[in-house]
Coordinates of C-alpha atoms and ligand atoms in Angstrom, one line a residue:
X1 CA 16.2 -11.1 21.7
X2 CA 14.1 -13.5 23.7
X3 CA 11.9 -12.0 26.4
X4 CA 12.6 -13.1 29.3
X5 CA 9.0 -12.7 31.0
X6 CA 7.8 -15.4 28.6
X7 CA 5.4 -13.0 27.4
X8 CA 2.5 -14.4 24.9
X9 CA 3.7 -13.0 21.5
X10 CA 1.1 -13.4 17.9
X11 CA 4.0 -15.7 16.0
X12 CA 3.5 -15.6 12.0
X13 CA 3.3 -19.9 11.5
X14 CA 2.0 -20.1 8.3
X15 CA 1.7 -17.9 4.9
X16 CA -0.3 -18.1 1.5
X17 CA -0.8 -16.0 -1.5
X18 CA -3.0 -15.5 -4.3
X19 CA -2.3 -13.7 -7.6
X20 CA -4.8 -14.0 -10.7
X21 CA -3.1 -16.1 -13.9
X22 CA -3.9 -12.6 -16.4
X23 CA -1.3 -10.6 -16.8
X24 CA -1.4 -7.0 -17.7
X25 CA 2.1 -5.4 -18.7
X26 CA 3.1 -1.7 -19.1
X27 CA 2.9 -2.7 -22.7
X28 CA -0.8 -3.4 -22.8
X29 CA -1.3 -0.5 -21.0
X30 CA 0.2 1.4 -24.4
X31 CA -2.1 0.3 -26.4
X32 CA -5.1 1.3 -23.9
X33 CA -3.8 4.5 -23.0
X34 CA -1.4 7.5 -23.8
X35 CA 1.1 5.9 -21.5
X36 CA 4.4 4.3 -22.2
X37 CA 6.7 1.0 -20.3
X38 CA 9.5 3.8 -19.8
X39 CA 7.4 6.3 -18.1
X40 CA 5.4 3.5 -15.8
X41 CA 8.9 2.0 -14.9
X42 CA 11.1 5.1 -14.4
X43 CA 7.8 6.7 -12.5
X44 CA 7.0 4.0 -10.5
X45 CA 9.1 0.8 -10.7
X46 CA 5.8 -1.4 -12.0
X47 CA 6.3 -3.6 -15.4
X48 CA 3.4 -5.9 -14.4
X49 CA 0.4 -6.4 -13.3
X50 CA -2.2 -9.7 -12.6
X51 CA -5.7 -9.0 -13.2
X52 CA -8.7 -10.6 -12.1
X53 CA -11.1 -12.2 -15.0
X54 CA -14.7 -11.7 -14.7
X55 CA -16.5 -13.5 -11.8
X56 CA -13.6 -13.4 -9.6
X57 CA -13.5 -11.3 -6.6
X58 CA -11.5 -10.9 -3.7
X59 CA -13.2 -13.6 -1.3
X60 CA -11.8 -15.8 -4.2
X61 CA -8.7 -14.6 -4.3
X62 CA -8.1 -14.4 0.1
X63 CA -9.9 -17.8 0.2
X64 CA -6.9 -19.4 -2.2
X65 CA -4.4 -18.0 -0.3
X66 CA -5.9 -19.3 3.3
X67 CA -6.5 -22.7 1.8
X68 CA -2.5 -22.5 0.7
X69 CA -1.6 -21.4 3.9
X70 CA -3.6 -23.9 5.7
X71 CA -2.2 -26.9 3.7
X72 CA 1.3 -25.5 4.6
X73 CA 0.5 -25.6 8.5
X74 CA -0.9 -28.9 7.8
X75 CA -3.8 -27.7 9.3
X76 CA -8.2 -28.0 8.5
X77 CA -9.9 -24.7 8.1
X78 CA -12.4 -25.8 11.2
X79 CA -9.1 -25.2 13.5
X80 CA -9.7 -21.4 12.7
X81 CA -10.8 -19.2 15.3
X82 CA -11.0 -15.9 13.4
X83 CA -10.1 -14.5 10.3
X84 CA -9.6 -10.9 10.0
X85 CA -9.5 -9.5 6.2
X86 CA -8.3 -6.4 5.4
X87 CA -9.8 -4.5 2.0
X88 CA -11.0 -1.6 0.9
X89 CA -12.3 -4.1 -2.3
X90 CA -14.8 -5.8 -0.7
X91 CA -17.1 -8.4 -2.8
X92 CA -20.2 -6.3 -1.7
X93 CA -20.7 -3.7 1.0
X94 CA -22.5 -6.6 2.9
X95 CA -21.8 -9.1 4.5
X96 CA -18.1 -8.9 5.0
X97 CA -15.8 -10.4 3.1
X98 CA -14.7 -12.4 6.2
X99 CA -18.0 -14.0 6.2
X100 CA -17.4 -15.0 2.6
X101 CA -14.0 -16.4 3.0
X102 CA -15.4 -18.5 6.3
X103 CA -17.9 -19.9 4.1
X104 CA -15.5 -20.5 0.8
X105 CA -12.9 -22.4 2.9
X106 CA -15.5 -23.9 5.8
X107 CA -14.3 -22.5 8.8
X108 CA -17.1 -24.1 11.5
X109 CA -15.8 -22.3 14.3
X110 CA -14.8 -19.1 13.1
X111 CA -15.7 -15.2 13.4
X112 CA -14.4 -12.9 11.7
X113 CA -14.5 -9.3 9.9
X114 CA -13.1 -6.7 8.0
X115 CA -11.1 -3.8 8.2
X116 CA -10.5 -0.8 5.5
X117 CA -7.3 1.1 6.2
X118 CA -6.3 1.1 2.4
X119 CA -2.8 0.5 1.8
X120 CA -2.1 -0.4 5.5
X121 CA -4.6 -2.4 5.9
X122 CA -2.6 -5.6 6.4
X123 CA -1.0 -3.6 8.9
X124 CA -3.9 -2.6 10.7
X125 CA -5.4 -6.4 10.9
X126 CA -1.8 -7.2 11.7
X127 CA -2.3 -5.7 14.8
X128 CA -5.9 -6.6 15.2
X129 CA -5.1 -9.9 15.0
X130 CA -2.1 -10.4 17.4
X131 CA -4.4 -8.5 20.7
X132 CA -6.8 -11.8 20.0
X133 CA -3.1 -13.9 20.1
X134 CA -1.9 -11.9 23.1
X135 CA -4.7 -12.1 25.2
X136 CA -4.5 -15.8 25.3
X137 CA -8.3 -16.3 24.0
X138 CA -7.6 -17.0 20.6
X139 CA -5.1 -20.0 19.6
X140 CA -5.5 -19.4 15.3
X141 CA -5.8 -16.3 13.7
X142 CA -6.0 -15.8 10.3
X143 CA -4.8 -12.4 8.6
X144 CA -5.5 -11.8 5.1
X145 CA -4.8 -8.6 3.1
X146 CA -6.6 -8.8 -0.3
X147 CA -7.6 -6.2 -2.8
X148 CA -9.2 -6.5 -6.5
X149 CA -8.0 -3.0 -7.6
X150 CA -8.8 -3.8 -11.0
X151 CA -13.1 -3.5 -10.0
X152 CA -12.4 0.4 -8.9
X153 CA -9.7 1.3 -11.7
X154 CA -10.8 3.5 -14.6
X155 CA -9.2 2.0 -17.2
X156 CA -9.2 5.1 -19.6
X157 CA -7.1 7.7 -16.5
X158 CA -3.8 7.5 -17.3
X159 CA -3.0 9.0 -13.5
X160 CA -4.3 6.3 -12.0
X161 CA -5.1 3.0 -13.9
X162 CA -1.2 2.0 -14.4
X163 CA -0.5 2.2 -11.0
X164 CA -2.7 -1.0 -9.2
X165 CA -3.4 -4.8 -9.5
X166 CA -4.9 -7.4 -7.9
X167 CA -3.7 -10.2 -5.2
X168 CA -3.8 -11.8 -1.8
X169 CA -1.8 -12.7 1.0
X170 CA -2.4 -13.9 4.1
X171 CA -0.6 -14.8 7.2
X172 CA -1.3 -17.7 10.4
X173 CA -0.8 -16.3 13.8
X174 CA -0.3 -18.4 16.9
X175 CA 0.7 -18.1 20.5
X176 CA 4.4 -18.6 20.8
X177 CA 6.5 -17.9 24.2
X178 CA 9.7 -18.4 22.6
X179 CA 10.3 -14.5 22.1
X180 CA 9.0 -15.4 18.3
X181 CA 6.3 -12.8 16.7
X182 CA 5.5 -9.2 16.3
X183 CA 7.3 -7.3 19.1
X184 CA 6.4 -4.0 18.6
X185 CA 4.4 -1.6 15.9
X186 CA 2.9 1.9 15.8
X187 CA 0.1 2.7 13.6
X188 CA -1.8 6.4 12.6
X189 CA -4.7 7.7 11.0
X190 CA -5.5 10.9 10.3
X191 CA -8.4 11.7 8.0
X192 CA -7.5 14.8 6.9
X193 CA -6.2 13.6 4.1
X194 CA -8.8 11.3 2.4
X195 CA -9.5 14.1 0.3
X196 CA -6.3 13.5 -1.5
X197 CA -7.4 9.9 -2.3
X198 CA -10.7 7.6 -2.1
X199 CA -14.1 6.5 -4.0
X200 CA -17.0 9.0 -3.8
X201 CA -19.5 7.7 -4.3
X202 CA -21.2 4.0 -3.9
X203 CA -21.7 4.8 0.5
X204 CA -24.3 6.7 2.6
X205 CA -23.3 9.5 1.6
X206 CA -23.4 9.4 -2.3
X207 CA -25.2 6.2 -3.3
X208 CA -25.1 4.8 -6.6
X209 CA -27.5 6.6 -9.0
X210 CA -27.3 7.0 -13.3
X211 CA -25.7 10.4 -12.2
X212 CA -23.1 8.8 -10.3
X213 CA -21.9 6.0 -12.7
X214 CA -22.2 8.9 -15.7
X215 CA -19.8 10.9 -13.7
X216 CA -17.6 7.8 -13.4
X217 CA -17.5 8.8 -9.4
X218 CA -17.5 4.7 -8.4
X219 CA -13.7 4.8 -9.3
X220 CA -10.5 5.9 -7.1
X221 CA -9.7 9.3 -7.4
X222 CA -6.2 9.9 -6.4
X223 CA -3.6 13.5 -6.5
X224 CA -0.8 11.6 -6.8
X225 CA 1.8 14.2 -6.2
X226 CA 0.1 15.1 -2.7
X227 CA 0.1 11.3 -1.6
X228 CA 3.9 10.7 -2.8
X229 CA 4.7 13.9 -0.8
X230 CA 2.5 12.5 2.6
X231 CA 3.7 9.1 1.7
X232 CA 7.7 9.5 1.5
X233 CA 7.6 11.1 4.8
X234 CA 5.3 8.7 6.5
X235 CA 6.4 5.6 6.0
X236 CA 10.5 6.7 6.3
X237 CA 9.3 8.4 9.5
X238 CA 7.2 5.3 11.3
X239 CA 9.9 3.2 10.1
X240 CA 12.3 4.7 11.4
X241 CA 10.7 5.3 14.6
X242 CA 10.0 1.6 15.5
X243 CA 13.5 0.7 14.4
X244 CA 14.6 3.6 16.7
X245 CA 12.9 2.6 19.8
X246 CA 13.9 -1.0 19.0
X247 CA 17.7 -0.1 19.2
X248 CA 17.4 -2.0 15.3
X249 CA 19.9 -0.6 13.7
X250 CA 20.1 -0.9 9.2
X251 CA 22.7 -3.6 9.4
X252 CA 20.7 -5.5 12.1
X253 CA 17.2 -5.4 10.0
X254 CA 17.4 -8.6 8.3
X255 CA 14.4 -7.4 5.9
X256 CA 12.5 -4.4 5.2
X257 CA 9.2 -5.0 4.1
X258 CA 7.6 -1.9 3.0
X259 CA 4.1 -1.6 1.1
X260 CA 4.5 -1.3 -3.3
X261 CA 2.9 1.6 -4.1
X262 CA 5.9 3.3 -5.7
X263 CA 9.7 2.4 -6.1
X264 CA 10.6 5.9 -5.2
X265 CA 8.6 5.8 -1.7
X266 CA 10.3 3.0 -1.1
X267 CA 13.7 4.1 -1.7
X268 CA 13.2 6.9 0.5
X269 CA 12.1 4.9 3.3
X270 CA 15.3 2.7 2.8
X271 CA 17.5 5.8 3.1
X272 CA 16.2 6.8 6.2
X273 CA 16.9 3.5 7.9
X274 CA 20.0 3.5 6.1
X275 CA 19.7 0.0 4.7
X276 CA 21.3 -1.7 1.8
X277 CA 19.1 -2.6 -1.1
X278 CA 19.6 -5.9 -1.1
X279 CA 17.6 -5.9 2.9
X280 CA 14.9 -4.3 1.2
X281 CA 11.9 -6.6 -0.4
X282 CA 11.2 -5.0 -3.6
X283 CA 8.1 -6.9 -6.0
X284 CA 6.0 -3.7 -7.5
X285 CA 7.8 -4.6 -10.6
X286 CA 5.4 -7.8 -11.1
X287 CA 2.4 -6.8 -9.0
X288 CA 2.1 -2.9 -9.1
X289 CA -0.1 -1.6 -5.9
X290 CA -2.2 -4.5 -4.6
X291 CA -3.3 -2.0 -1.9
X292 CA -3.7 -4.2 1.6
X293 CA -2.1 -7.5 -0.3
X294 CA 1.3 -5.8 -1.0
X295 CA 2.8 -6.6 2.8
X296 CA 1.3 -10.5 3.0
X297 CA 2.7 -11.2 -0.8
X298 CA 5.8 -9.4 0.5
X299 CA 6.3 -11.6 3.6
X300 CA 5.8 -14.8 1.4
X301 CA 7.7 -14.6 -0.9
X302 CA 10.5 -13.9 0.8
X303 CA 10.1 -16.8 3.1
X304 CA 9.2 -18.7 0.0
X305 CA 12.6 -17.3 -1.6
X306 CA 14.9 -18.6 1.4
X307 CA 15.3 -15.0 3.1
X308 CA 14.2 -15.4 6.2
X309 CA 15.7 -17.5 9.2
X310 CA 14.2 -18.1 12.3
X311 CA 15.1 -15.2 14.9
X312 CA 15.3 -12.7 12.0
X313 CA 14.4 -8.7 13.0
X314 CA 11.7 -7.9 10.1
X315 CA 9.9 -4.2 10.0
X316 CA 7.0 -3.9 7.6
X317 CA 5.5 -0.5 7.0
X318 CA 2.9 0.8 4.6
X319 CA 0.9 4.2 3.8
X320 CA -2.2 4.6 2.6
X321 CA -5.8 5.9 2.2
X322 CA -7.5 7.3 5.4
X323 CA -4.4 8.6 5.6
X324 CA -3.4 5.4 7.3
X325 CA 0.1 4.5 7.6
X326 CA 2.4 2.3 10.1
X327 CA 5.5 -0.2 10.9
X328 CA 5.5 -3.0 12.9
X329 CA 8.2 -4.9 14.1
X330 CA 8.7 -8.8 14.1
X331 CA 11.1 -11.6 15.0
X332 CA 10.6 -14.3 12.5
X333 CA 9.9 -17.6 14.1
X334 CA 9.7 -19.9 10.9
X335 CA 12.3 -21.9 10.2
X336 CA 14.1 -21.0 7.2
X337 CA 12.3 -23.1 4.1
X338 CA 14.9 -26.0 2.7
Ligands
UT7_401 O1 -0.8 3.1 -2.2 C1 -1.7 4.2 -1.9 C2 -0.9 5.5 -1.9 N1 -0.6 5.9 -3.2 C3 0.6 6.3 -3.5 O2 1.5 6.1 -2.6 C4 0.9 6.9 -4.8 C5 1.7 8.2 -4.6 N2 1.9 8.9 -5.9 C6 2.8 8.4 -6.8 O3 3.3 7.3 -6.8 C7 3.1 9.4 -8.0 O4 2.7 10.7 -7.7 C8 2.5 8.9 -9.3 C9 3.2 7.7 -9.8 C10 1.0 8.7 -9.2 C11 2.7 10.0 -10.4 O5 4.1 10.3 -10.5 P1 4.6 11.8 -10.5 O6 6.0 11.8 -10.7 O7 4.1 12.5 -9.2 O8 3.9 12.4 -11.8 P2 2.9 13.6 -11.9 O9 1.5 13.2 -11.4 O10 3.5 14.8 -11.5 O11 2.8 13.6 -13.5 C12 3.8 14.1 -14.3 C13 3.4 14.1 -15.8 C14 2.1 14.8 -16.0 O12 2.2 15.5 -17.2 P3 2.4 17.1 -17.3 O13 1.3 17.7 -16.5 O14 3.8 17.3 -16.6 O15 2.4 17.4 -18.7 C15 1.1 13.7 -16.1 O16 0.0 14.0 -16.9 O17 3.2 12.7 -16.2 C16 1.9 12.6 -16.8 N3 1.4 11.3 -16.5 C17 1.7 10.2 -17.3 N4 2.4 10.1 -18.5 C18 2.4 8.9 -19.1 C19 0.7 10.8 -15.5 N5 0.4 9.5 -15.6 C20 1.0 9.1 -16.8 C21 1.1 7.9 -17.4 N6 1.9 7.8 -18.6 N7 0.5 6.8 -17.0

């Protein structure tokens, strides 16, 4: 639906992605762990992960997909204005990874920072990211979601360590007044329940000591049954209520989006907007739980893939850590790839 006020919308222009070559399948895992490919897949939906090697963090990995995306805009880096990277993996606790990336790529003219909202943090930049657009100050935004799971994963916990991997996406925005761009989102927090899943220690409040690494506290902790439970209704609910107050119907969503954590979340999300599966973008198989790189990898490769057409309705929605969660609603401007 074009707006007729000619409204300044954030327009997605331009993606990239980044997953490490290494590979770790449900099968490794078995040989690691007292874990098994049926139990991973059945559980969760995840065959596969990529893993980062040593040396490689996640400036490296958001820097490869901005320099993708920026060759397929045909564009230089010194065009960006700002680059907004959301992580909860962050090379270092300073500087930000932002500042990294600007420097990796060469972004003159940039600023830029970070954002931790866990598993919606694509979301949250998302958002971040398109006020810039909106206001008319900014004319290139870059949005990266990026996550090396792999540096906080305890390798020996079963609960946790079959569950993530590592990846980037990112996404251009720029003005459009075509009715092209993110039309409408809603995003929560409520930090109630971190307690159900974060890292505690490495901050202010518990900083890395012998005791700490000895108590193996520098790695996520996670109750998985309480997340799935906060999860399933989250992300069905926000979903449901942006599609709602968008008069988007299932059969009217072109795509749905939603952040790989677990096949099962998923599903339930796609029952409450009453979609068919084949509307529903569905990779955890290859990728597991990238945390904030899930939504960007998502939105690539579907373009990449030939399944979105300009003017397409597309809801993304994620639920994470914080608890964050959220949905936001966009008209696909991109012409459809040949
Ligand atoms: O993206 C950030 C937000 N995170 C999420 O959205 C994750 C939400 N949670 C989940 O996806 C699921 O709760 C999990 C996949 C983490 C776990 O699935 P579940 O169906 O809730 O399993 P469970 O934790 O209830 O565990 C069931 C059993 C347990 O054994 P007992 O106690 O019944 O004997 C676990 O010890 O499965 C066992 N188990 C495993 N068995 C084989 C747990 N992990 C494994 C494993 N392999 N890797």
């Amino acid at each position: 639906m074009n707006d007729p006020s000619h409204k300044l919308l954030a327009d997605i222009t331009a993606v990239g992605m980044y997953v490490p070559p290494r590979v770790l399948s449900n099968f490794d895992l078995e040989k690691m762990i007292d874990t098994s490919d049926e139990w991973i897949r059945t559980r969760t939906g995840i065959r596969e992960r990529h893993i980062v090697s040593k040396g490689q963090a996640t400036s490296d990995m958001a820097a490869k997909a901005v320099e993708e995306l920026l060759k397929n805009r045909g564009i230089t880096a010194d065009e960006i204005d700002l680059i907004i990277v959301g992580t909860v993996t962050p090379d270092m606790l300073f500087p930000s990874t932002a500042a990294l990336v600007q420097d990796k790529i060469g972004a003159g003219k940039a600023w830029g920072f970070d954002v931790s909202a866990g598993c919606s943090g694509f979301l949250f930049s998302l958002q971040t990211g398109a006020q810039f657009i909106e206001s008319g100050r900014y004319q290139k935004v870059v949005v990266v979601g990026a996550d090396t799971m792999s540096s906080i994963v305890d390798y020996t916990d079963r609960n946790t360590c079959v569950l993530f991997g590592d990846g980037a996406g990112a996404v251009l925005l720029e003005p459009s007044e075509n009715g092209y761009g993110i039309i409408d989102s809603a995003l929560k927090i409520d930090g109630s329940g971190g307690k159900f899943l974060h890292m505690k220690a490495g901050g202010s409040l518990m900083p890395a000591s012998h005791d700490t690494v000895d108590r193996k506290l520098h790695y996520i902790y996670q109750d998985g049954k309480s997340v799935f439970k906060f999860a399933v209704k989250g992300m069905a609910d926000i979903s449901y209520e942006v599609a709602r107050r968008n008069n988007l119907t299932g059969d009217m969503i072109r795509l749905f989006i939603p952040h790989q954590a677990n096949k099962r979340i998923i599903d339930a999300a796609t029952r409450r907007l009453k979609l068919d599966d084949a509307r529903v973008l569905i990779n955890i198989d290859k990728y597991a739980n990238t945390t904030a790189a899930t939504i960007p990898i998502g939105i690539y490769e579907a373009y990449r893939d030939g399944k979105l057409n300009q003017g397409d309705d597309i809801l993304i929605a994620a639920f994470g850590a914080g608890f964050t969660w959220g949905a936001i609603y966009i008209k696909w401007g991109l012409a459809a790839r040949a």
